[in-house]
PDB file of C-alpha atoms and ligand atoms in Angstrom:
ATOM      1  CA  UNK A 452      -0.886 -50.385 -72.001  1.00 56.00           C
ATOM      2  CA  UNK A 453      -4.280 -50.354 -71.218  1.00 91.00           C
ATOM      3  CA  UNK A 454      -6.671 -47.367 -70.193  1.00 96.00           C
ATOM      4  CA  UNK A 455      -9.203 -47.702 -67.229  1.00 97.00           C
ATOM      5  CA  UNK A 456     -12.864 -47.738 -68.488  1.00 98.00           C
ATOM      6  CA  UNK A 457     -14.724 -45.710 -66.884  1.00 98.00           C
ATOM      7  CA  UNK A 458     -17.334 -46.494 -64.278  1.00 98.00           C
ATOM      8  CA  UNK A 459     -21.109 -45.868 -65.044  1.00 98.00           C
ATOM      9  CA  UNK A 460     -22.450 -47.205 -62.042  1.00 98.00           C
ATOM     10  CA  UNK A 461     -24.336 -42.970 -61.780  1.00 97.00           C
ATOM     11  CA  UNK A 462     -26.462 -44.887 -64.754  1.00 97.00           C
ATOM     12  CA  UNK A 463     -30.014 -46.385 -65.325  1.00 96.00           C
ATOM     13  CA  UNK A 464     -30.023 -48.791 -67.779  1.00 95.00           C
ATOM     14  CA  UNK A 465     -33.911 -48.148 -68.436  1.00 93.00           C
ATOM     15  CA  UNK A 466     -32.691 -44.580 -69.579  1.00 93.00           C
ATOM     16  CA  UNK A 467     -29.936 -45.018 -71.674  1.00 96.00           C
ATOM     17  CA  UNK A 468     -27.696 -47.343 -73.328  1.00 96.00           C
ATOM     18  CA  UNK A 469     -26.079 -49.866 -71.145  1.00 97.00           C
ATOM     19  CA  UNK A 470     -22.159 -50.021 -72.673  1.00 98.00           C
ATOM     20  CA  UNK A 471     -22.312 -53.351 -74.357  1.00 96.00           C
ATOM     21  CA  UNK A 472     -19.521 -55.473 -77.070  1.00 95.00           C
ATOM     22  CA  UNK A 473     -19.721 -52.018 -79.408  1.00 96.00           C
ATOM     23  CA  UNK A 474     -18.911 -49.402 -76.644  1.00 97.00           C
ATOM     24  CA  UNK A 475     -16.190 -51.254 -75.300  1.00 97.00           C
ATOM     25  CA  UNK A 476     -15.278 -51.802 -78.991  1.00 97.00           C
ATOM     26  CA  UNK A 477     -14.730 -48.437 -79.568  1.00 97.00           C
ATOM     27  CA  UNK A 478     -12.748 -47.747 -76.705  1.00 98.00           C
ATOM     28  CA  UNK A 479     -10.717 -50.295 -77.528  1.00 97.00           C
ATOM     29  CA  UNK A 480     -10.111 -48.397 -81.185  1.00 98.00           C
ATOM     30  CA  UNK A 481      -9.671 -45.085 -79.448  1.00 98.00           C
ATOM     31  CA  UNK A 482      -7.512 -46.801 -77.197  1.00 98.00           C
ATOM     32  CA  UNK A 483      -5.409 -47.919 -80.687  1.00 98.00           C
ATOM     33  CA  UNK A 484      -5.606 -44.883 -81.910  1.00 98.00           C
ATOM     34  CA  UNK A 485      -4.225 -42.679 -79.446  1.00 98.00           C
ATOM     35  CA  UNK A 486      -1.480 -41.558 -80.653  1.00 97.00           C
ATOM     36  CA  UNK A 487      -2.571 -41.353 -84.562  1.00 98.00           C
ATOM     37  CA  UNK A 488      -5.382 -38.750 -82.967  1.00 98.00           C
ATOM     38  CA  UNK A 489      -2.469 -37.136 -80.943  1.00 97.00           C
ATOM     39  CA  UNK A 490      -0.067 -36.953 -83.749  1.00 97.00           C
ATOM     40  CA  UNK A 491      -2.366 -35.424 -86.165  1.00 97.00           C
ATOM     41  CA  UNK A 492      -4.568 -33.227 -83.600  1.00 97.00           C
ATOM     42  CA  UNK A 493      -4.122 -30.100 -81.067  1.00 95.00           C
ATOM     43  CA  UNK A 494      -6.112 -29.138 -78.867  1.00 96.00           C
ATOM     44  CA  UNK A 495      -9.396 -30.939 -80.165  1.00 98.00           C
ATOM     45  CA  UNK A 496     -12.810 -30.080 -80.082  1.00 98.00           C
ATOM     46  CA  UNK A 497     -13.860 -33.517 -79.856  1.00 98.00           C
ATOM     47  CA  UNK A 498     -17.777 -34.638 -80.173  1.00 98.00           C
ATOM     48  CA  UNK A 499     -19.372 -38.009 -79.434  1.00 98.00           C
ATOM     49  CA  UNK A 500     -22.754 -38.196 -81.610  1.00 98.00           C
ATOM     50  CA  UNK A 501     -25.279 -40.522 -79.144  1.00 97.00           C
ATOM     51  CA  UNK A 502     -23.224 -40.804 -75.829  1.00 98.00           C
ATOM     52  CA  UNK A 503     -25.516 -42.924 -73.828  1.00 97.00           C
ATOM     53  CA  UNK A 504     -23.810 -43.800 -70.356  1.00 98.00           C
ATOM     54  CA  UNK A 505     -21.115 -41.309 -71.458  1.00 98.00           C
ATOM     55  CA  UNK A 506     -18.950 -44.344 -71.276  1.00 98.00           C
ATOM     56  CA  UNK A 507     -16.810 -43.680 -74.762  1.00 98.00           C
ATOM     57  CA  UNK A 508     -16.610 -39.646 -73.960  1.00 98.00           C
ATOM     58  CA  UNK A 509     -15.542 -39.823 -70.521  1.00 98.00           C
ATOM     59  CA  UNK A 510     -12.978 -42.289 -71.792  1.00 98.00           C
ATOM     60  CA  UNK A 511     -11.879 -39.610 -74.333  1.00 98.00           C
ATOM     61  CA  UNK A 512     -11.415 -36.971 -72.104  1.00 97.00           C
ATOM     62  CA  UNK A 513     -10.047 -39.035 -69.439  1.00 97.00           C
ATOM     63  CA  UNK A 514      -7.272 -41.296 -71.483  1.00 97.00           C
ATOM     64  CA  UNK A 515      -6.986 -40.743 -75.071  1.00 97.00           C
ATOM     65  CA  UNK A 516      -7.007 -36.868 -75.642  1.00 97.00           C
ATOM     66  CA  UNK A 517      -4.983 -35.074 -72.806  1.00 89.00           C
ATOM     67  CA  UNK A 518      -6.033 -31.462 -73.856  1.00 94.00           C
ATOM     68  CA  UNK A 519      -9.020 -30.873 -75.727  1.00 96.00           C
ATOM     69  CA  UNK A 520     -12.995 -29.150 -75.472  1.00 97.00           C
ATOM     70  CA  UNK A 521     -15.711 -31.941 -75.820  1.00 98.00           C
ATOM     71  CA  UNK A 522     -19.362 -31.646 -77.036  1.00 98.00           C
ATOM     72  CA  UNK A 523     -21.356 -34.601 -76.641  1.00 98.00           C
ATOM     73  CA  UNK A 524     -24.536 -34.556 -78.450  1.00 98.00           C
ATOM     74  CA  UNK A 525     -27.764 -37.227 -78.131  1.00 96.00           C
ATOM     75  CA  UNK A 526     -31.746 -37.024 -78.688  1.00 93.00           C
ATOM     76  CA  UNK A 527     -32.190 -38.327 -75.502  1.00 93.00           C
ATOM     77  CA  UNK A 528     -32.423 -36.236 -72.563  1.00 93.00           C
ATOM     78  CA  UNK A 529     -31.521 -38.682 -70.317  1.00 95.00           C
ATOM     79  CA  UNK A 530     -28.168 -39.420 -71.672  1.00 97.00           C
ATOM     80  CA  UNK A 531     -27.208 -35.158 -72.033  1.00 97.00           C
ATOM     81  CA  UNK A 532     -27.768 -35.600 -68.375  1.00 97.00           C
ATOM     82  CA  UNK A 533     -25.967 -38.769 -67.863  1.00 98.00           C
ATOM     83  CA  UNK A 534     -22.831 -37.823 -69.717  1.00 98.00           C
ATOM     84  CA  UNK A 535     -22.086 -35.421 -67.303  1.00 98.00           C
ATOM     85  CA  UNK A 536     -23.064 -37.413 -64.501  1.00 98.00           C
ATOM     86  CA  UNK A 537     -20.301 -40.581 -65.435  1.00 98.00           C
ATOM     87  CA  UNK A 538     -17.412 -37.598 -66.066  1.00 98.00           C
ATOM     88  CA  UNK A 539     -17.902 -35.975 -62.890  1.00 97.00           C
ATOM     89  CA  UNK A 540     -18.403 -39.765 -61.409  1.00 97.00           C
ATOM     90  CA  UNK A 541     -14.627 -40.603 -63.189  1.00 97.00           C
ATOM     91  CA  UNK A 542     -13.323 -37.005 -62.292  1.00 96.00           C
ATOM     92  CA  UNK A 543     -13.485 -35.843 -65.668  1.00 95.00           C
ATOM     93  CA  UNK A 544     -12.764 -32.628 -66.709  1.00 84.00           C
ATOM     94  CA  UNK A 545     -14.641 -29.014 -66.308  1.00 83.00           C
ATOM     95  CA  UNK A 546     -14.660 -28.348 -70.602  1.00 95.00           C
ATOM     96  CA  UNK A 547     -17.810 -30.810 -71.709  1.00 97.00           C
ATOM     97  CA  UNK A 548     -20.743 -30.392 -72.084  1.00 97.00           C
ATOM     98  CA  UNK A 549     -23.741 -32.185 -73.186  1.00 98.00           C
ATOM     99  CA  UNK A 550     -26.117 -30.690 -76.408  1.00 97.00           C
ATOM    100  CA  UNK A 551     -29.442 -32.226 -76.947  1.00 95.00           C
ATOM    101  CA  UNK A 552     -30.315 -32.995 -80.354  1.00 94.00           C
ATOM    102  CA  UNK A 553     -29.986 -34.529 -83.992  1.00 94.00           C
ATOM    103  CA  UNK A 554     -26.502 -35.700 -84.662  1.00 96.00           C
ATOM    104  CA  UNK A 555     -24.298 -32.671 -84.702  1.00 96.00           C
ATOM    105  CA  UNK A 556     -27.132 -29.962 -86.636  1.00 95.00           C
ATOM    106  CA  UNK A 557     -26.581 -27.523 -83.595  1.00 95.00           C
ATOM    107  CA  UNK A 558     -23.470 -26.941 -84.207  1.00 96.00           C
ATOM    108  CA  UNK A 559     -21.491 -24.591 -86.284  1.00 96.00           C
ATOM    109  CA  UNK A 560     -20.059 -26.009 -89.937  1.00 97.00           C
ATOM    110  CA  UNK A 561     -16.690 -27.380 -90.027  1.00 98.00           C
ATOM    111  CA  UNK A 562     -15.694 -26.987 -85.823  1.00 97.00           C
ATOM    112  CA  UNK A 563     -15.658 -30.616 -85.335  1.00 98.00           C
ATOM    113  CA  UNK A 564     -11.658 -32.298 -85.359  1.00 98.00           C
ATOM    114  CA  UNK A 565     -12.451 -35.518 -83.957  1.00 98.00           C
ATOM    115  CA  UNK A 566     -16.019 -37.035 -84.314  1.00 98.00           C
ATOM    116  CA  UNK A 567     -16.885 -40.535 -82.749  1.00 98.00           C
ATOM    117  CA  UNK A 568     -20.211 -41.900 -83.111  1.00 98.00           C
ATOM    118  CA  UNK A 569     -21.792 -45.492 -82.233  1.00 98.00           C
ATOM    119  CA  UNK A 570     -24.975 -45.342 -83.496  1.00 97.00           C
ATOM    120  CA  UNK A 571     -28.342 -47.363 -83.572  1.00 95.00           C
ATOM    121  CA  UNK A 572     -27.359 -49.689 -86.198  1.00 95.00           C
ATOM    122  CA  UNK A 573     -29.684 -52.501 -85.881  1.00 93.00           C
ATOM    123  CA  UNK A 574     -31.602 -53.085 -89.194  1.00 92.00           C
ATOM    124  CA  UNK A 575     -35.753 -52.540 -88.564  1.00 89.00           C
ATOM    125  CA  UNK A 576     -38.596 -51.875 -90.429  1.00 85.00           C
ATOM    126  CA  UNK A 577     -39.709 -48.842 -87.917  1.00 78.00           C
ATOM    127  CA  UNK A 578     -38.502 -45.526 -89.550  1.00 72.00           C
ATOM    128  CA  UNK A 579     -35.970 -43.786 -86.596  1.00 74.00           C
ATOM    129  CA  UNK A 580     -37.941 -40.590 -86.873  1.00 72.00           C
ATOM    130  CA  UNK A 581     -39.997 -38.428 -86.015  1.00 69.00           C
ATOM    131  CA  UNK A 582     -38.202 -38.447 -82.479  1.00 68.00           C
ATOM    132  CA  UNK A 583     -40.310 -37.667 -79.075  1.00 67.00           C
ATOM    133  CA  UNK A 584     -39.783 -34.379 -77.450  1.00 67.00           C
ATOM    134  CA  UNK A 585     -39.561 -35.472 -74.273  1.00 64.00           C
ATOM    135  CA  UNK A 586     -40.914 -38.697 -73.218  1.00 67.00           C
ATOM    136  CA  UNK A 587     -40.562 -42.227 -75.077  1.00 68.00           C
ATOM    137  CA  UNK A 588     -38.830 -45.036 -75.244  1.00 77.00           C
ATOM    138  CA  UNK A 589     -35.062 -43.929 -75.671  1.00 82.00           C
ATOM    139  CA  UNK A 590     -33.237 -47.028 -75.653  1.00 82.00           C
ATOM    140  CA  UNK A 591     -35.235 -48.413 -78.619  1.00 78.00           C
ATOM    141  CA  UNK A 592     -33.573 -45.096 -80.396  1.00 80.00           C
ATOM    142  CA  UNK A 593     -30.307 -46.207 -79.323  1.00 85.00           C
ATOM    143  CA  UNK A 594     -30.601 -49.258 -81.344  1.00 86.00           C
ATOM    144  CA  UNK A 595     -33.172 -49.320 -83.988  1.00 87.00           C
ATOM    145  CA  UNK A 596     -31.297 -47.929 -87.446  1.00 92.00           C
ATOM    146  CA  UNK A 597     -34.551 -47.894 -89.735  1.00 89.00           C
ATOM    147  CA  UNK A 598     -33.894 -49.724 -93.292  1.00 86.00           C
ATOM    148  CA  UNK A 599     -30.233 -51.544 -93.465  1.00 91.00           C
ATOM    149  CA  UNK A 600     -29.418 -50.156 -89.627  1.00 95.00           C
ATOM    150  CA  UNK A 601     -28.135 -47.145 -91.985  1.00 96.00           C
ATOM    151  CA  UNK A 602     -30.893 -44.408 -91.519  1.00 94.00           C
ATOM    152  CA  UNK A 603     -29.208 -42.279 -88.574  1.00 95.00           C
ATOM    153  CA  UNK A 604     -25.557 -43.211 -90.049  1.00 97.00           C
ATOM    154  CA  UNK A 605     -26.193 -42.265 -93.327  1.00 97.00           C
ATOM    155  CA  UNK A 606     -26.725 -38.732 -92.423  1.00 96.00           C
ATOM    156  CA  UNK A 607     -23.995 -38.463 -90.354  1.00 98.00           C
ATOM    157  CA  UNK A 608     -21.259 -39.889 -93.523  1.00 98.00           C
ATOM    158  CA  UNK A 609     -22.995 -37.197 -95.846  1.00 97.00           C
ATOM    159  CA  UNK A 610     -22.894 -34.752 -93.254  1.00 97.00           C
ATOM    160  CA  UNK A 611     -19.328 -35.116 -92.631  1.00 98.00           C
ATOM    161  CA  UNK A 612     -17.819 -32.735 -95.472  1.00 97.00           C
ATOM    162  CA  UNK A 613     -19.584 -29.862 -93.494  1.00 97.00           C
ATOM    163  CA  UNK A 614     -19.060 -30.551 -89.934  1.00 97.00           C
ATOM    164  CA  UNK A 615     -15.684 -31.627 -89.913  1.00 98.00           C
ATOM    165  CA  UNK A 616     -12.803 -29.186 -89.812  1.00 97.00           C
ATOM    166  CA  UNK A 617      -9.750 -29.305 -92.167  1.00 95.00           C
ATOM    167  CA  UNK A 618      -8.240 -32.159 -90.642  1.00 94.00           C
ATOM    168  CA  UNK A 619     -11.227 -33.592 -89.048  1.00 98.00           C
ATOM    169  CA  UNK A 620     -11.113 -37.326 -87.985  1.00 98.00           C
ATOM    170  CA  UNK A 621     -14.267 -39.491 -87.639  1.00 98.00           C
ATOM    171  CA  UNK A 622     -14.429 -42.828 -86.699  1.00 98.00           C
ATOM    172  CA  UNK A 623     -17.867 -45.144 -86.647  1.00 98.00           C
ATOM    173  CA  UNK A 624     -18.785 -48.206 -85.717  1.00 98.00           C
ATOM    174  CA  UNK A 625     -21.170 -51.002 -88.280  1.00 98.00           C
ATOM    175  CA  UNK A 626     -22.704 -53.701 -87.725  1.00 97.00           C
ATOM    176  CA  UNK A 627     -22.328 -56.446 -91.191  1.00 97.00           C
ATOM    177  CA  UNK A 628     -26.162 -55.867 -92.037  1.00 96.00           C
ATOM    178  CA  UNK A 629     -25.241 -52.317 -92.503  1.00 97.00           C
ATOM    179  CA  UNK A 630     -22.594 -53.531 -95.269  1.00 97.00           C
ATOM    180  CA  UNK A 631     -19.463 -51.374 -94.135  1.00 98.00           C
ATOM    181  CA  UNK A 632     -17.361 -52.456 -97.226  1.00 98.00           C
ATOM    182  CA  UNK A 633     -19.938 -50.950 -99.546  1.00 98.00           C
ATOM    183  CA  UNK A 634     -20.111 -47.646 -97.650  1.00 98.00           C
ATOM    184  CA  UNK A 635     -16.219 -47.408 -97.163  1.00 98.00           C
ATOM    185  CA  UNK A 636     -16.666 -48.143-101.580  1.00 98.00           C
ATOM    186  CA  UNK A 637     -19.138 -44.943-101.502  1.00 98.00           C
ATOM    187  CA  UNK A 638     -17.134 -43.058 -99.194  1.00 98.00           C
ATOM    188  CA  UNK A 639     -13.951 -43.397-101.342  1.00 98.00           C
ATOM    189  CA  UNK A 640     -15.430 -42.402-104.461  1.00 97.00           C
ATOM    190  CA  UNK A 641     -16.931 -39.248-102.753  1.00 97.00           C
ATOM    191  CA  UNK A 642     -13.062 -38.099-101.791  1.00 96.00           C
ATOM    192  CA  UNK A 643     -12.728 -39.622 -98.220  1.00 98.00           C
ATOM    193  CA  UNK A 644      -9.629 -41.671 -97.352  1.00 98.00           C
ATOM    194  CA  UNK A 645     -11.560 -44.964 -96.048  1.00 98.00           C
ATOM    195  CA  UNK A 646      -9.331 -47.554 -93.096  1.00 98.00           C
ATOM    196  CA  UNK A 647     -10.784 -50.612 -91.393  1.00 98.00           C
ATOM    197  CA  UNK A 648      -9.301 -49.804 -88.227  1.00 98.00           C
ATOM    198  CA  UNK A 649     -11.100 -52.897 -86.368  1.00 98.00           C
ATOM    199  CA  UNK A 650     -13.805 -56.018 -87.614  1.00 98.00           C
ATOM    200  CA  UNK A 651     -14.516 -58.116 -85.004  1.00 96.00           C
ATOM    201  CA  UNK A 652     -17.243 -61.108 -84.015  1.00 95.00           C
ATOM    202  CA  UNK A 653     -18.655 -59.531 -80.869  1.00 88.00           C
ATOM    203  CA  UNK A 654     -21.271 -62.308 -79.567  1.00 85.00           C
ATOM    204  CA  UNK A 655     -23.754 -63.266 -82.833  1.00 86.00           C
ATOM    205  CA  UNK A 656     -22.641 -59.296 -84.301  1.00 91.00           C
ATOM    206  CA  UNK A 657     -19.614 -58.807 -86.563  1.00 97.00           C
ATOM    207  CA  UNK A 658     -18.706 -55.151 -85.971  1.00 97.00           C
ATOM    208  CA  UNK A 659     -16.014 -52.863 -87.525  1.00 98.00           C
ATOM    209  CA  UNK A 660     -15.216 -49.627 -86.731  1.00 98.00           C
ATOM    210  CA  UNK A 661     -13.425 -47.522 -89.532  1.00 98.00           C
ATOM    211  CA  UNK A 662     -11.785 -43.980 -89.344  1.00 98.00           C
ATOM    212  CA  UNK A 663     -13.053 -41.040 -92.487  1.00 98.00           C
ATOM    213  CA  UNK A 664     -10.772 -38.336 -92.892  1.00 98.00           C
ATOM    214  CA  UNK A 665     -10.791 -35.911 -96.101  1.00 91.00           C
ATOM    215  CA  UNK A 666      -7.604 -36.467 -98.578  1.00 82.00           C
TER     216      UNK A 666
HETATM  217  C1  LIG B1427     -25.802 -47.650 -79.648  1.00 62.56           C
HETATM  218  S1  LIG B1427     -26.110 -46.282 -78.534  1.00 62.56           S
HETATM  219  C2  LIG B1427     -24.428 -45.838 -78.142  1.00 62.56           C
HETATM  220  C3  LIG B1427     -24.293 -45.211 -76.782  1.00 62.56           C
HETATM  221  C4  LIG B1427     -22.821 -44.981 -76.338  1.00 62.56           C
HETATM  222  N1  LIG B1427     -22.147 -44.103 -77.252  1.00 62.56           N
HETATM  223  C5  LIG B1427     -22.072 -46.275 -76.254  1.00 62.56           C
HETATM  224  O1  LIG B1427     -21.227 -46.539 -77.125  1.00 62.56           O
HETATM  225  O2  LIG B1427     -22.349 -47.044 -75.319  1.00 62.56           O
HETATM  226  C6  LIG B1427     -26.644 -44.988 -79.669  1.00 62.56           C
HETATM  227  C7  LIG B1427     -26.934 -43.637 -79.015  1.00 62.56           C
HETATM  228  O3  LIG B1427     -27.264 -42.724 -80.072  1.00 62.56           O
HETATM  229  C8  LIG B1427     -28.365 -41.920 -79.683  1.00 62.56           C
HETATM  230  N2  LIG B1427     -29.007 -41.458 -80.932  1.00 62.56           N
HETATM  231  C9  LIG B1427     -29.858 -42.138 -81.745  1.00 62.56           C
HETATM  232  N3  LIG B1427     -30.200 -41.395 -82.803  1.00 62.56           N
HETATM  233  C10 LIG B1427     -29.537 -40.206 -82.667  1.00 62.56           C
HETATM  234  C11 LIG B1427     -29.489 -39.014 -83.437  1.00 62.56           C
HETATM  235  N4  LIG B1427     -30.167 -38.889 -84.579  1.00 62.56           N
HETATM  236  N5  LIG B1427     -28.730 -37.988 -82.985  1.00 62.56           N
HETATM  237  C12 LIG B1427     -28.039 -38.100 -81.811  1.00 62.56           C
HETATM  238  N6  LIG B1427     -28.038 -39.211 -81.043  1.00 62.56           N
HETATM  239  C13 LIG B1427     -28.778 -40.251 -81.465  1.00 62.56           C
HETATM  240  C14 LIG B1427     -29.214 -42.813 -78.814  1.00 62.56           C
HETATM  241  O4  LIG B1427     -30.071 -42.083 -77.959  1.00 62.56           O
HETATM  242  C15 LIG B1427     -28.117 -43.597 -78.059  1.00 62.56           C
HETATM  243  O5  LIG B1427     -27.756 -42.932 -76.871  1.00 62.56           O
END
């Protein structure tokens, strides 16, 4: 079985995030994971942190979760509008829609069942923040992840206690620099059932994706 990946040819690369090894990493794992997600989750409210082309939402909505309402956040305006732009290009469905912003903070606690975020994970000195309110350089924020390639991700892992819902899933993506086996270590001991879904060498990158849910 394999699902279609969606077309972004609606994108400009100079704007957001051209789908590279990670994205189509993901949907690999999503792809993997269908029916765990299915089996475990109804009628999802499903958010992408950072969608970029769109690429790995409008693959959600499309292949891996029949029935569900997605949000797809990002701090770049361009890729809130572009995330529309590649589901209605792939004749995705009416119940998405695009929230501009930090991670998931405009969103109400614990709403979130399935969370999937690829985020900028490459190590640099440059602290990720204060963003730009409207104009700047958005695809360096799609890759740049401040000290360890862990600033952005960081957040998210603490943040996950309050934005998922009971039987929230989340699954992210790392890069080695960011030192995945350590975090999945931290993750455990704060109460969070840790699996390496996927570690693969992706060009000069080794990247792993692994899946958080609460015990
Ligand atoms: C590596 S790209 C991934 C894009 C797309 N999901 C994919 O897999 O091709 C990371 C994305 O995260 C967004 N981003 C960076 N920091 C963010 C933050 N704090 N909150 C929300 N989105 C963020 C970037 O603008 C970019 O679109």
């Amino acid at each position: 079985m394999s699902f279609p990946t969606p077309s972004t040819s609606s994108a400009n690369y100079e704007e957001v995030y051209e789908p590279s090894e990670d994205s189509f990493m993901l949907l690999d794992v999503l792809e993997m994971e269908q029916s765990y997600i299915n089996s475990h989750l109804s009628y999802p409210v499903v958010t992408e942190i950072g969608t970029g082309s769109g690429i790995v939402t409008t693959f959600m909505l499309k292949s891996v979760v029949p029935k569900g309402v997605f949000l797809a956040t990002d701090i770049s305006p361009f890729a809130c509008n572009q995330v529309l732009a590649t589901s209605k290009e792939n004749n995705g469905t009416q119940y998405l829609e695009a929230l501009r912003g930090e991670r998931t903070t405009m969103m109400r606690p614990h709403t979130i069942d399935l969370l999937v975020f690829n985020p900028p994970y490459v190590p640099d000195d440059k602290p990720v923040e204060p963003y730009p309110e409207t104009d700047g350089d958005w695809v360096d924020w799609a890759l740049l992840g401040g000290e360890d390639g862990m600033q952005v991700t960081w957040k998210v892992l603490l943040e996950l206690k309050t934005i998922l819902s009971k039987n929230g899933i989340a699954y992210i993506l790392f890069c080695a620099s960011n030192k995945p086996e350590q975090v999945a270590v931290k993750m455990r001991e704060l109460g969070w059932i840790v699996t390496r879904i996927v570690e693969r060498k992706e060009g000069r990158e080794l990247l792993s994706v692994y899946r958080f849910e609460l015990k």
